[in-house]
Structure formats: structure tokens, C-alpha cells
Amino acid sequence: MINGFKASLLNKDVFSVTWELVPGRGAREKSQEDAIKAAGQAAQDGLVHALTLTDNPGGRPAMSAASLGAEIIKLGIEPLVHFTCKDKNRNGIESELYALDRSGVRNLLVMTGDYPVSGYEGRPKPVFDLDPVHILDLISRMNAGLEVPAGKGTVNHQPSDFFAGAVVSPFKANEAELMAQYYKLQKKIDHGASFIVTQLGFDARKFHEVLQFVRNYRADVPVIGNIYILPYGAGRMMNANELPGCVVTDQLLADLDVEKAAEDKGVGARLLRAARMYAIMKGMGYDGVHIGGHNLKYEQVKYIIETGEELSGDWSSLLRYFDYPQPGGFYYYEKDSVTGLNSKQPVNRAGLPGDVPVEFNYQMMRFFHHLLFTPGKNLFPAMESYYKGVKDPRKHGFEHFLKVVGNDCKDCGDCALLDIAYQCPMSQCPKNQRNGPCGGSFNGWCEVYPHEKKCIWVKAYAMLKAYHEEDQLEKMYLPPVNWDLYQTSAWYNYYTGRDHSGLGKKDKPE
Ligand code: SF4
């Protein structure tokens, strides 16, 4: 059966539209019935190409997006299932992919997911066993026919037919934060993302920036712009950084405040804003839009599409409605003074100051790692020789003590310190991200600890940039942690080639 969403997105003559539904908590409650009703309406006239279904949004329990997707596809419209890393380990993820494959649900939007905040009898355990790059990699392998152990050898499964995309947020104010996002975006594309969906936002220049960035990296990857119908209440929460990764500036909030005084409480103004965004996205060259908003009715989605189409002929005159830059915010490209968008010229980042000062601990770690862990140099041969003679890698008290003091080590045994500028993703990143940041940071702060802890990827970029080595983060790729190595000596695993570095097969960064 043809995948209507994929066909729409890959057809340059079609502007693809997805509409986000939030299944909500429960099985037969109003929110699930509303979602099914909306799906039935959307299936009628073909204006919407896929319905996106959120996966435990906000870190709270909800009806499974995968199960609802299997129900929706029977109504004659494609689901686009959000697929997050927060609640399932790698085996749970693989199981769910098999279930989706069997039920004919092929469109997936892979993302890290919000940090779990509440559930039955308290906060759930955050899992984050795989990151989005890993899941995209697994899906690519499944699409090629996953190779699995069988008897003495291996067999290949029947290939799946998933069409998997990824998300990116260009709405980051700091250079380090934005560059870490874009480095991870490249990894997502390299590992199988077939389309990209942006975070919601209201700055036209940023929407233009990310579109141009993806086009420059891989012109054949379609990009979908996010349109969020923004009421004052949600705007106030986003302005206060209470909805991770969603940026609403003070100026936009002030405009929403004026709009809400209207007789219709601002409904008309926000739908018109959405229609204008639709027109701009289409005019800029996006391949489609993702329309979302709380309690949005099908008639309102239809209005946005139809009005957006009417306005799209003169889209550049609408850019003035989306001039909401973050104060002092960093842009990847130089500004185009004529359009107010971006020129083709990237900003010269070399002369810009680092977003985080270089820490003494980082300098010490550099020195000792150069001394001990640079293949073939300094004390490396002696260390290698010693560790190759170690009989029990679980006895590693001295190493453990040093790393607990220096990095709050959680003893994963598959150490990422050398790869991420001596930032530990297992203890210092609540989402255990090993290939780049999630989308939830704000002004360089971690989503989970705002104004308390900087995102480790922001720190890593800033530290490496001080030594002109920030592109190390662009090139590196870490596979999932091998939990076979848990509570064993990471130094032993490094020198004997048991960790991800596979030392001896390739050089490690210094
Ligand atoms: S061994 Fe694992 S938990 Fe310990 S510092 Fe390295 S990455 Fe972090």
C-alpha cells in the first residue's frame, strides 16, 4: 500500500500538511475519542497528509501513540507516530518497532522526548538507553533487513518499510547551543533521518536559517516547518521556559496580551498568525508544515491551510509579522540586509567569545589524557601493557575514586569522557545523550536543571572551541553503551579495545 505521507513529502509539487493530535491519558476518555473523531474528519477531504501522534508528551503518561496510530490508519489517513527515547530501553524500542511494522504504521518522528515528570505513584524512571541517532540507525538497519544472531551464524529479517524523520531546534540563542544542535542534526541525517521537522518558533529568520542549513548539508532531505497556534496562556509558559525548548520572546508575549483582549479572546488573531506562517513556509521553500495547538478543531486547520494558500503568493510581505529575535541571539548565517533573512555566508565564529569559560578541571583532564591515553605516546604503552595483564576488571577502586571525584562517574564502563571534552553524559546529562544535545536546553542551561547546570554539549563546544577543536563534536559518533561493561574498569576496557573506541581499530581523539 502506498504511503500517502511519504508520497506527499517526496513530491515537489505537493506541499505536505500534518496535524498534531495529543492522545491524552486514558483509553476511552474524551481526548482519545476526540482524536479518533478528528482523524475521521481529516480523512474525508485529503487536505491533511498525516496525523502526528504525540508520545507521552510533557513526560506524562498517555495513550500509546503506536496503538492509536494502528487504529487511525484504518480510517484511511496516515499516522506519523512520535517515537521517543525516554520510556523504553533498546529491547522495548525494537519490540515496538516490530509491532508498528506488523500493523502497517510506517511514519515515525524520532526524538529524545521530554524528561519524565510524573506517573503512577510518582516520577517514573527515565530510561534514555538509546538516543535518537541510535534509533534512526536501528530503523535503517531494519529497513535493510536487520541482521540478528541465529544458531551458529546470523539471519536477516524481512526488511521493514519505515519512513523515519527527526527533529531540530534552530531557536537557540547561544553559538554553542545552536552548533551542537546542528552537529547532531547532521548525525541524524547520516544515520537515516529521511525528513526533518523543526521545533515550533516565531522567528522567520531562524526558520530560514535551518532550512538553508539542511539544504546545504543534504538537499534531498525534505524539511517540515512547525506551526503552533499560540494562545496567551501557552505563550506565557513558553516565555517563562516552562515548556522545554519552546521560545516566546517578551515582545511576542506582549503582542499576545493585546490580542487576547479582543472579543473572540484572540482566536482569530492566532489563526491568522498560523495562516501567515503557512504562507511563509511555503514561500521559503519548505516541503510541508506541521500544524499543532491545544484543542485545535478540524475547521481551524482547514482555515489555516486555505488562508495560507491564498496568502502564499505574497509571502515576503508577511515576514514583518515574525520578527521576534532572542535578545543578542546567535544566527548561523550573516543577515541579508535586503530581506532581513539570511545571506549564504556563515558567520565567522572564530572571533566570537566562548559561551562558557574554560574550566581548570578541563585543562587538567586534557593534560592527563594527553599523557596517558594518546595511542602510542607518553605513558600510553606502559598503561596498555599494565591493563592487558589485569585479571579482574571489576576491581578498579583507584580509577573509580578519581572519576567519581572529577566527573561524578556512574561506572558505565564505556567511557565517553575522551569524546565529549571530559563531560560525562551518564552523570551530567539527565537524558544520557551521547551524540549531541536534546532540544530542551534554554540559554545554554540544561532542560532539567535550568539556571543550575549548563548543558554538557554547550560546555563541550565552548571548551573545545578554546583550542579550535570544536569540530570534534561534529565528527564523533558514539554507539549505545554496552551494558556488559557496567561496573568494570573503563580504563581496562579502553586499553583492551572492549569499549566503543575499539582501540587499535581507529585512533582516539587526544
Ligand atoms: S565511565 Fe561512564 S559514567 Fe564514568 S565518567 Fe565515563 S562516561 Fe561517565
Coordinates of C-alpha atoms and ligand atoms in Angstrom, one line a residue:
M1 CA 0.0 0.0 0.0
I2 CA 1.3 3.5 -0.9
N3 CA 2.4 5.6 2.0
G4 CA 0.5 8.8 1.3
F5 CA 2.5 10.9 3.7
K6 CA 5.8 9.8 2.2
A7 CA 4.5 10.3 -1.3
S8 CA 3.3 13.9 -0.5
L9 CA 6.6 14.8 1.1
L10 CA 8.8 13.5 -1.7
N11 CA 6.6 15.1 -4.4
K12 CA 8.0 18.6 -5.1
D13 CA 4.6 19.7 -6.4
V14 CA 2.8 18.9 -3.2
F15 CA 3.0 21.0 0.0
S16 CA 2.6 18.4 2.7
V17 CA 0.5 19.0 5.8
T18 CA 0.5 17.2 9.1
W19 CA -1.7 17.9 12.0
E20 CA -0.7 17.0 15.6
L21 CA -3.1 15.2 17.8
V22 CA -2.5 14.6 21.5
P23 CA -4.0 11.2 22.6
G24 CA -4.0 12.1 26.3
R25 CA -4.2 9.9 29.4
G26 CA -6.7 7.0 29.3
A27 CA -8.1 4.5 26.8
R28 CA -11.7 5.6 26.3
E29 CA -11.7 9.1 27.6
K30 CA -12.7 12.3 25.7
S31 CA -9.2 13.0 24.4
Q32 CA -8.9 9.6 22.7
E33 CA -12.4 9.9 21.3
D34 CA -11.7 13.4 20.1
A35 CA -8.5 12.2 18.4
I36 CA -10.4 9.5 16.5
K37 CA -13.1 11.9 15.5
A38 CA -10.6 14.4 14.2
A39 CA -8.8 11.6 12.3
G40 CA -12.1 10.7 10.7
Q41 CA -12.7 14.3 9.6
A42 CA -9.2 14.8 8.3
A43 CA -9.5 11.5 6.3
Q44 CA -12.5 12.9 4.4
D45 CA -11.1 15.6 2.2
G46 CA -7.4 14.9 1.8
L47 CA -6.1 18.3 2.9
V48 CA -4.0 16.7 5.6
H49 CA -1.5 14.1 4.6
A50 CA -0.7 12.7 8.1
L51 CA -1.8 13.0 11.7
T52 CA 1.1 13.2 14.1
L53 CA 0.5 11.5 17.4
T54 CA 2.5 12.5 20.5
D55 CA 4.3 10.0 22.7
N56 CA 3.8 10.7 26.4
P57 CA 4.2 14.5 25.9
G58 CA 5.5 16.6 28.7
G59 CA 6.9 13.5 30.3
R60 CA 3.4 12.3 31.5
P61 CA 1.6 9.1 30.7
A62 CA -0.8 8.9 27.8
M63 CA -2.4 6.5 25.4
S64 CA 0.3 4.8 23.3
A65 CA 0.8 6.8 20.1
A66 CA 1.7 3.5 18.3
S67 CA -1.6 1.8 19.2
L68 CA -3.6 4.9 18.3
G69 CA -1.7 5.0 15.0
A70 CA -2.7 1.5 14.2
E71 CA -6.3 2.5 14.8
I72 CA -6.1 5.7 12.8
I73 CA -4.6 4.1 9.7
K74 CA -7.8 2.0 9.3
L75 CA -9.7 5.3 8.9
G76 CA -7.9 6.0 5.7
I77 CA -5.3 8.5 6.8
E78 CA -1.6 8.0 7.6
P79 CA -0.4 8.4 11.2
L80 CA 3.0 9.9 11.9
V81 CA 3.9 8.4 15.3
H82 CA 6.2 10.3 17.6
F83 CA 8.8 7.9 18.8
T84 CA 10.8 8.9 21.8
C85 CA 13.7 7.5 23.8
K86 CA 12.6 8.3 27.4
D87 CA 10.4 5.4 28.4
K88 CA 11.8 2.3 26.8
N89 CA 15.1 0.5 26.7
R90 CA 16.6 -0.8 23.4
N91 CA 14.6 -4.1 23.5
G92 CA 11.4 -2.3 24.3
I93 CA 12.1 0.0 21.3
E94 CA 12.8 -2.9 19.0
S95 CA 9.6 -4.7 20.1
E96 CA 7.6 -1.6 19.4
L97 CA 9.1 -1.2 16.0
Y98 CA 8.1 -4.8 15.2
A99 CA 4.6 -4.1 16.4
L100 CA 4.4 -0.9 14.3
D101 CA 5.7 -2.8 11.3
R102 CA 3.1 -5.5 11.6
S103 CA 0.3 -3.0 12.0
G104 CA 1.3 -1.1 8.8
V105 CA 2.3 2.1 10.6
R106 CA 5.4 3.3 8.8
N107 CA 5.8 7.0 9.5
L108 CA 7.9 7.8 12.6
L109 CA 9.2 11.0 14.1
V110 CA 12.1 10.1 16.2
M111 CA 13.1 12.4 19.1
T112 CA 14.7 12.3 22.5
G113 CA 11.5 13.2 24.3
D114 CA 10.6 15.4 27.3
Y115 CA 12.2 14.4 30.6
P116 CA 9.7 12.2 32.5
V117 CA 8.0 14.2 35.3
S118 CA 5.0 12.3 36.7
G119 CA 3.2 9.0 36.6
Y120 CA 1.7 6.2 38.7
E121 CA 2.9 6.7 42.3
G122 CA 5.5 9.3 41.5
R123 CA 8.1 10.2 38.9
P124 CA 8.9 7.4 36.5
K125 CA 12.5 6.1 35.9
P126 CA 13.9 8.0 32.9
V127 CA 15.3 5.4 30.6
F128 CA 17.2 7.0 27.7
D129 CA 19.0 3.8 26.8
L130 CA 19.3 4.9 23.1
D131 CA 19.4 8.4 21.7
P132 CA 17.6 9.5 18.5
V133 CA 20.7 8.9 16.4
H134 CA 20.8 5.3 17.6
I135 CA 17.1 4.7 17.0
L136 CA 17.4 6.1 13.4
D137 CA 20.4 3.8 12.9
L138 CA 18.3 0.8 14.2
I139 CA 15.4 1.7 11.9
S140 CA 17.8 2.0 8.9
R141 CA 19.1 -1.5 9.6
M142 CA 15.6 -2.8 10.0
N143 CA 14.7 -1.3 6.6
A144 CA 17.7 -3.1 5.1
G145 CA 16.7 -6.4 6.8
L146 CA 18.1 -6.5 10.4
E147 CA 20.9 -9.0 10.9
V148 CA 20.3 -11.0 14.1
P149 CA 22.0 -14.0 15.7
A150 CA 20.7 -17.4 14.8
G151 CA 22.2 -20.7 15.7
K152 CA 25.9 -20.5 14.8
G153 CA 25.6 -17.6 12.4
T154 CA 23.1 -14.8 11.6
V155 CA 20.0 -14.3 9.6
N156 CA 18.4 -11.2 8.1
H157 CA 14.8 -10.3 8.8
Q158 CA 12.3 -9.2 6.2
P159 CA 13.0 -5.5 5.5
S160 CA 10.6 -3.1 7.1
D161 CA 9.4 0.0 5.3
F162 CA 9.7 2.7 7.9
F163 CA 9.8 6.4 6.8
A164 CA 11.5 8.0 9.8
G165 CA 12.3 11.6 10.4
A166 CA 14.0 13.6 13.1
V167 CA 13.6 17.0 14.8
V168 CA 15.8 20.0 15.2
S169 CA 15.6 23.3 17.1
P170 CA 17.2 26.4 15.5
F171 CA 15.7 28.5 18.2
K172 CA 18.8 28.5 20.4
A173 CA 20.3 31.8 21.5
N174 CA 23.9 30.8 22.0
E175 CA 26.5 29.8 19.5
A176 CA 27.5 26.6 21.4
E177 CA 23.9 25.6 21.9
L178 CA 23.0 26.1 18.2
M179 CA 26.1 24.5 16.8
A180 CA 25.6 21.4 19.0
Q181 CA 22.1 21.2 17.6
Y182 CA 23.3 21.4 14.1
Y183 CA 26.1 18.8 14.6
K184 CA 23.5 16.4 16.0
L185 CA 21.2 17.1 13.1
Q186 CA 23.9 16.1 10.7
K187 CA 24.3 12.8 12.6
K188 CA 20.6 12.2 12.5
I189 CA 20.6 12.6 8.7
D190 CA 23.7 10.5 8.3
H191 CA 22.1 7.7 10.3
G192 CA 18.9 7.6 8.4
A193 CA 16.6 10.6 9.0
S194 CA 14.5 10.8 5.8
F195 CA 12.9 14.2 6.7
I196 CA 13.3 16.9 9.3
V197 CA 10.7 18.7 11.4
T198 CA 11.6 21.9 13.1
Q199 CA 10.8 22.9 16.7
L200 CA 8.0 25.4 17.0
G201 CA 9.0 29.1 16.9
F202 CA 8.1 32.5 15.7
D203 CA 11.3 34.0 14.2
A204 CA 11.2 33.9 10.4
R205 CA 14.9 34.3 10.1
K206 CA 15.5 31.2 12.2
F207 CA 13.1 29.2 10.1
H208 CA 15.0 30.4 7.0
E209 CA 18.4 29.5 8.7
V210 CA 17.6 25.9 9.4
L211 CA 16.0 25.3 6.0
Q212 CA 19.2 26.7 4.4
F213 CA 21.4 24.7 6.7
V214 CA 19.7 21.4 5.8
R215 CA 19.6 22.2 2.1
N216 CA 23.4 22.9 2.2
Y217 CA 24.1 19.6 4.1
R218 CA 21.7 17.3 2.2
A219 CA 19.5 18.9 -0.4
D220 CA 17.4 15.8 -0.8
V221 CA 16.1 15.7 2.8
P222 CA 12.7 17.3 3.0
V223 CA 12.1 19.9 5.8
I224 CA 8.8 20.5 7.5
G225 CA 8.2 23.8 9.4
N226 CA 6.3 23.8 12.7
I227 CA 3.3 26.0 13.1
Y228 CA 1.9 26.3 16.6
I229 CA -1.4 28.0 17.3
L230 CA -0.3 30.1 20.2
P231 CA -2.8 31.3 22.9
Y232 CA -1.6 33.7 25.6
G233 CA -1.5 31.1 28.3
A234 CA 0.8 28.8 26.4
G235 CA 2.8 31.8 25.4
R236 CA 3.3 32.8 29.0
M237 CA 4.5 29.4 29.9
M238 CA 6.9 29.3 27.0
N239 CA 8.2 32.8 27.8
A240 CA 8.9 31.5 31.4
N241 CA 10.7 28.4 29.9
E242 CA 8.1 26.1 31.4
L243 CA 7.6 24.2 28.1
P244 CA 11.1 22.9 27.3
G245 CA 12.6 24.1 24.0
C246 CA 9.7 26.4 23.1
V247 CA 10.8 30.1 22.8
V248 CA 8.4 33.0 23.1
T249 CA 10.1 36.4 23.4
D250 CA 8.8 39.2 25.7
Q251 CA 7.7 41.2 22.6
L252 CA 5.6 38.3 21.3
L253 CA 4.1 37.8 24.7
A254 CA 3.2 41.5 24.8
D255 CA 1.5 41.1 21.4
L256 CA -0.4 38.1 22.5
D257 CA -1.6 40.1 25.6
V258 CA -3.1 42.7 23.3
E259 CA -4.7 40.1 21.1
K260 CA -6.4 38.3 24.0
A261 CA -8.4 41.5 24.8
A262 CA -10.4 41.1 21.6
E263 CA -14.0 39.9 21.6
D264 CA -13.0 36.4 20.4
K265 CA -10.2 36.3 23.0
G266 CA -7.6 36.3 20.3
V267 CA -8.7 33.2 18.4
G268 CA -8.9 35.0 15.1
A269 CA -5.5 36.7 15.5
R270 CA -3.7 33.4 16.3
L271 CA -5.3 31.5 13.5
L272 CA -4.3 34.3 11.1
R273 CA -0.8 34.2 12.5
A274 CA -0.7 30.5 11.7
A275 CA -2.0 31.0 8.2
R276 CA 0.7 33.6 7.6
M277 CA 3.3 31.2 8.9
Y278 CA 2.0 28.6 6.5
A279 CA 2.3 31.1 3.6
I280 CA 5.9 32.0 4.7
M281 CA 7.0 28.4 5.0
K282 CA 5.6 27.6 1.6
G283 CA 7.2 30.7 0.1
M284 CA 10.6 30.0 1.6
G285 CA 10.7 26.5 0.1
Y286 CA 9.7 24.3 3.0
D287 CA 8.4 20.9 1.9
G288 CA 5.5 21.0 4.3
V289 CA 4.1 22.1 7.6
H290 CA 3.3 20.5 10.9
I291 CA 0.2 22.2 12.5
G292 CA -0.2 21.9 16.2
G293 CA -2.1 23.5 19.0
H294 CA -4.2 22.7 22.1
N295 CA -7.8 21.6 21.3
L296 CA -7.5 22.6 17.7
K297 CA -10.6 21.8 15.6
Y298 CA -10.5 20.5 12.1
E299 CA -12.3 23.6 10.7
Q300 CA -9.5 25.7 12.1
V301 CA -6.8 23.5 10.5
K302 CA -8.7 23.9 7.2
Y303 CA -8.9 27.7 7.6
I304 CA -5.1 27.8 8.2
I305 CA -4.4 25.7 5.1
E306 CA -6.8 27.6 2.8
T307 CA -5.9 31.1 4.0
G308 CA -2.2 30.2 4.0
E309 CA -2.5 29.1 0.4
E310 CA -4.2 32.4 -0.5
L311 CA -1.5 34.4 1.2
S312 CA 1.5 32.5 -0.1
G313 CA 1.7 34.4 -3.3
D314 CA 2.9 37.5 -1.4
W315 CA 4.7 35.6 1.5
S316 CA 7.7 38.0 1.8
S317 CA 5.4 40.9 2.8
L318 CA 4.4 38.8 5.8
L319 CA 7.9 38.4 7.2
R320 CA 7.4 41.5 9.3
Y321 CA 4.9 39.6 11.5
F322 CA 7.6 37.2 12.6
D323 CA 10.4 39.5 13.7
Y324 CA 10.9 38.0 17.2
P325 CA 14.7 37.5 17.6
Q326 CA 16.0 36.4 21.0
P327 CA 18.0 39.3 22.6
G328 CA 21.6 39.0 21.4
G329 CA 20.8 35.7 19.8
F330 CA 23.3 33.9 17.6
Y331 CA 22.5 33.1 13.9
Y332 CA 24.5 30.7 11.8
Y333 CA 24.5 32.9 8.7
E334 CA 25.1 36.6 8.3
K335 CA 21.9 38.7 7.9
D336 CA 20.7 39.6 4.5
S337 CA 20.1 43.3 4.8
V338 CA 17.6 43.3 1.9
T339 CA 15.2 40.5 3.0
G340 CA 16.0 40.6 6.8
L341 CA 16.6 36.8 6.5
N342 CA 20.0 35.2 5.9
S343 CA 22.7 35.5 3.3
K344 CA 24.5 32.4 2.2
Q345 CA 27.6 33.4 4.2
P346 CA 28.1 31.7 7.6
V347 CA 29.1 34.0 10.5
N348 CA 32.8 33.9 11.2
R349 CA 32.6 32.1 14.6
A350 CA 36.4 32.1 15.1
G351 CA 36.4 35.6 16.5
L352 CA 33.4 35.2 18.8
P353 CA 34.0 34.6 22.6
G354 CA 33.1 31.2 24.1
D355 CA 29.8 30.8 25.8
V356 CA 31.3 29.2 28.8
P357 CA 34.7 29.9 30.4
V358 CA 37.3 27.1 30.1
E359 CA 37.5 25.3 33.5
F360 CA 40.6 24.4 35.3
N361 CA 39.3 20.8 35.6
Y362 CA 39.1 20.7 31.7
Q363 CA 42.7 21.8 31.4
M364 CA 43.9 19.2 33.9
M365 CA 42.0 16.5 32.2
R366 CA 43.5 17.5 28.8
F367 CA 47.0 17.3 30.3
F368 CA 46.5 13.9 31.9
H369 CA 44.7 12.4 29.0
H370 CA 47.4 13.5 26.7
L371 CA 49.9 11.9 29.0
L372 CA 48.0 8.6 29.5
F373 CA 45.5 8.0 26.7
T374 CA 47.1 9.1 23.4
P375 CA 47.8 5.9 21.5
G376 CA 51.4 5.1 21.3
K377 CA 52.6 8.3 23.1
N378 CA 54.0 9.2 26.5
L379 CA 52.7 6.8 29.2
F380 CA 50.3 5.0 26.9
P381 CA 52.4 2.0 26.1
A382 CA 53.1 1.3 29.9
M383 CA 49.4 1.7 30.7
E384 CA 48.4 -0.5 27.9
S385 CA 50.8 -3.2 28.9
Y386 CA 49.6 -3.0 32.6
Y387 CA 45.9 -3.2 31.7
K388 CA 46.4 -6.1 29.3
G389 CA 47.7 -8.0 32.3
V390 CA 44.7 -7.1 34.6
K391 CA 42.8 -10.3 35.6
D392 CA 39.7 -8.8 37.1
P393 CA 38.4 -5.6 35.5
R394 CA 35.7 -5.2 38.2
K395 CA 38.5 -4.3 40.7
H396 CA 39.1 -0.6 39.8
G397 CA 38.8 1.3 43.0
F398 CA 41.5 3.9 42.3
E399 CA 40.1 4.7 38.8
H400 CA 36.6 4.8 40.2
F401 CA 37.6 7.1 43.1
L402 CA 39.3 9.6 40.7
K403 CA 36.4 9.6 38.3
V404 CA 33.7 10.0 41.0
V405 CA 35.6 13.0 42.3
G406 CA 36.3 14.5 38.9
N407 CA 33.2 13.5 36.9
D408 CA 30.6 12.0 39.3
C409 CA 31.2 8.8 37.3
K410 CA 28.3 6.3 37.2
D411 CA 30.6 3.4 36.3
C412 CA 29.1 2.7 32.9
G413 CA 32.5 1.2 31.8
D414 CA 32.0 2.5 28.2
C415 CA 33.6 5.9 28.9
A416 CA 32.7 8.9 26.8
L417 CA 34.9 11.5 28.5
L418 CA 37.5 11.5 25.7
D419 CA 34.8 12.1 23.1
I420 CA 32.8 14.9 24.8
A421 CA 35.5 17.2 26.2
Y422 CA 35.6 15.3 29.5
Q423 CA 31.8 15.8 30.2
C424 CA 30.1 12.7 31.4
P425 CA 26.8 12.0 29.6
M426 CA 25.8 9.4 32.2
S427 CA 26.0 11.6 35.3
Q428 CA 25.9 15.2 33.9
C429 CA 23.2 14.8 31.2
P430 CA 19.9 13.7 32.8
K431 CA 18.9 12.3 29.4
N432 CA 22.3 10.4 28.9
Q433 CA 22.7 11.9 25.4
R434 CA 25.9 10.6 23.8
N435 CA 25.7 12.2 20.4
G436 CA 24.5 15.7 21.0
P437 CA 22.0 17.7 23.0
C438 CA 18.3 17.2 23.2
G439 CA 16.1 20.1 22.2
G440 CA 15.2 21.2 25.7
S441 CA 18.1 23.5 26.7
F442 CA 17.5 27.2 27.1
N443 CA 20.1 29.9 27.0
G444 CA 22.7 27.1 27.5
W445 CA 21.1 25.7 30.6
C446 CA 20.1 22.0 30.9
E447 CA 16.3 21.4 30.4
V448 CA 16.2 19.5 33.7
Y449 CA 18.3 22.0 35.8
P450 CA 17.7 25.4 34.4
H451 CA 19.9 28.2 35.9
E452 CA 21.7 25.4 37.8
K453 CA 23.7 23.3 35.3
K454 CA 24.9 24.1 31.8
C455 CA 24.1 21.6 29.1
I456 CA 27.2 19.3 28.8
W457 CA 27.2 19.9 25.0
V458 CA 27.3 23.6 25.4
K459 CA 30.2 23.2 27.8
A460 CA 32.0 20.7 25.5
Y461 CA 31.6 23.0 22.5
A462 CA 32.9 26.0 24.4
M463 CA 35.9 24.2 25.9
L464 CA 36.9 22.6 22.6
K465 CA 36.5 25.9 20.8
A466 CA 39.1 27.5 23.0
Y467 CA 41.5 25.0 21.4
H468 CA 40.0 25.3 17.9
E469 CA 38.8 21.7 18.1
E470 CA 35.0 22.2 18.3
D471 CA 34.5 20.2 15.1
Q472 CA 35.5 17.1 17.1
L473 CA 31.8 17.2 18.2
E474 CA 30.7 17.3 14.5
K475 CA 32.7 14.2 13.6
M476 CA 32.2 12.0 16.6
Y477 CA 29.6 9.2 16.8
L478 CA 29.1 7.1 19.9
P479 CA 27.2 3.8 19.7
P480 CA 24.9 2.9 22.6
V481 CA 26.5 2.0 25.9
N482 CA 27.3 -1.7 26.1
W483 CA 25.9 -2.6 29.5
D484 CA 28.1 -5.7 29.6
L485 CA 30.8 -3.3 30.7
Y486 CA 28.8 -1.8 33.6
Q487 CA 30.8 -1.6 36.8
T488 CA 34.0 -2.6 35.1
S489 CA 37.1 -0.5 34.7
A490 CA 36.6 1.9 31.7
W491 CA 40.4 2.2 31.5
Y492 CA 40.8 -1.6 31.2
N493 CA 38.0 -1.5 28.5
Y494 CA 39.8 1.3 26.7
Y495 CA 43.3 -0.2 26.6
T496 CA 42.0 -3.7 25.7
G497 CA 39.6 -2.4 23.0
R498 CA 36.4 -3.6 24.7
D499 CA 34.7 -0.2 24.8
H500 CA 33.2 1.7 21.9
S501 CA 36.6 3.1 20.9
G502 CA 37.7 -0.4 19.8
L503 CA 41.2 0.9 20.3
G504 CA 43.6 -0.5 17.7
K505 CA 40.9 -0.3 15.0
K506 CA 41.0 3.5 14.9
D507 CA 42.7 6.4 16.7
K508 CA 41.1 8.1 19.6
P509 CA 40.9 11.9 19.8
E510 CA 43.6 13.3 22.1
Ligands
SF4_1 S1 32.8 5.6 32.7 FE1 30.8 6.2 32.0 S2 29.8 7.0 33.8 FE2 32.0 7.0 34.2 S3 32.8 9.1 33.6 FE3 33.0 7.7 31.8 S4 31.1 8.0 30.7 FE4 30.7 8.8 32.7

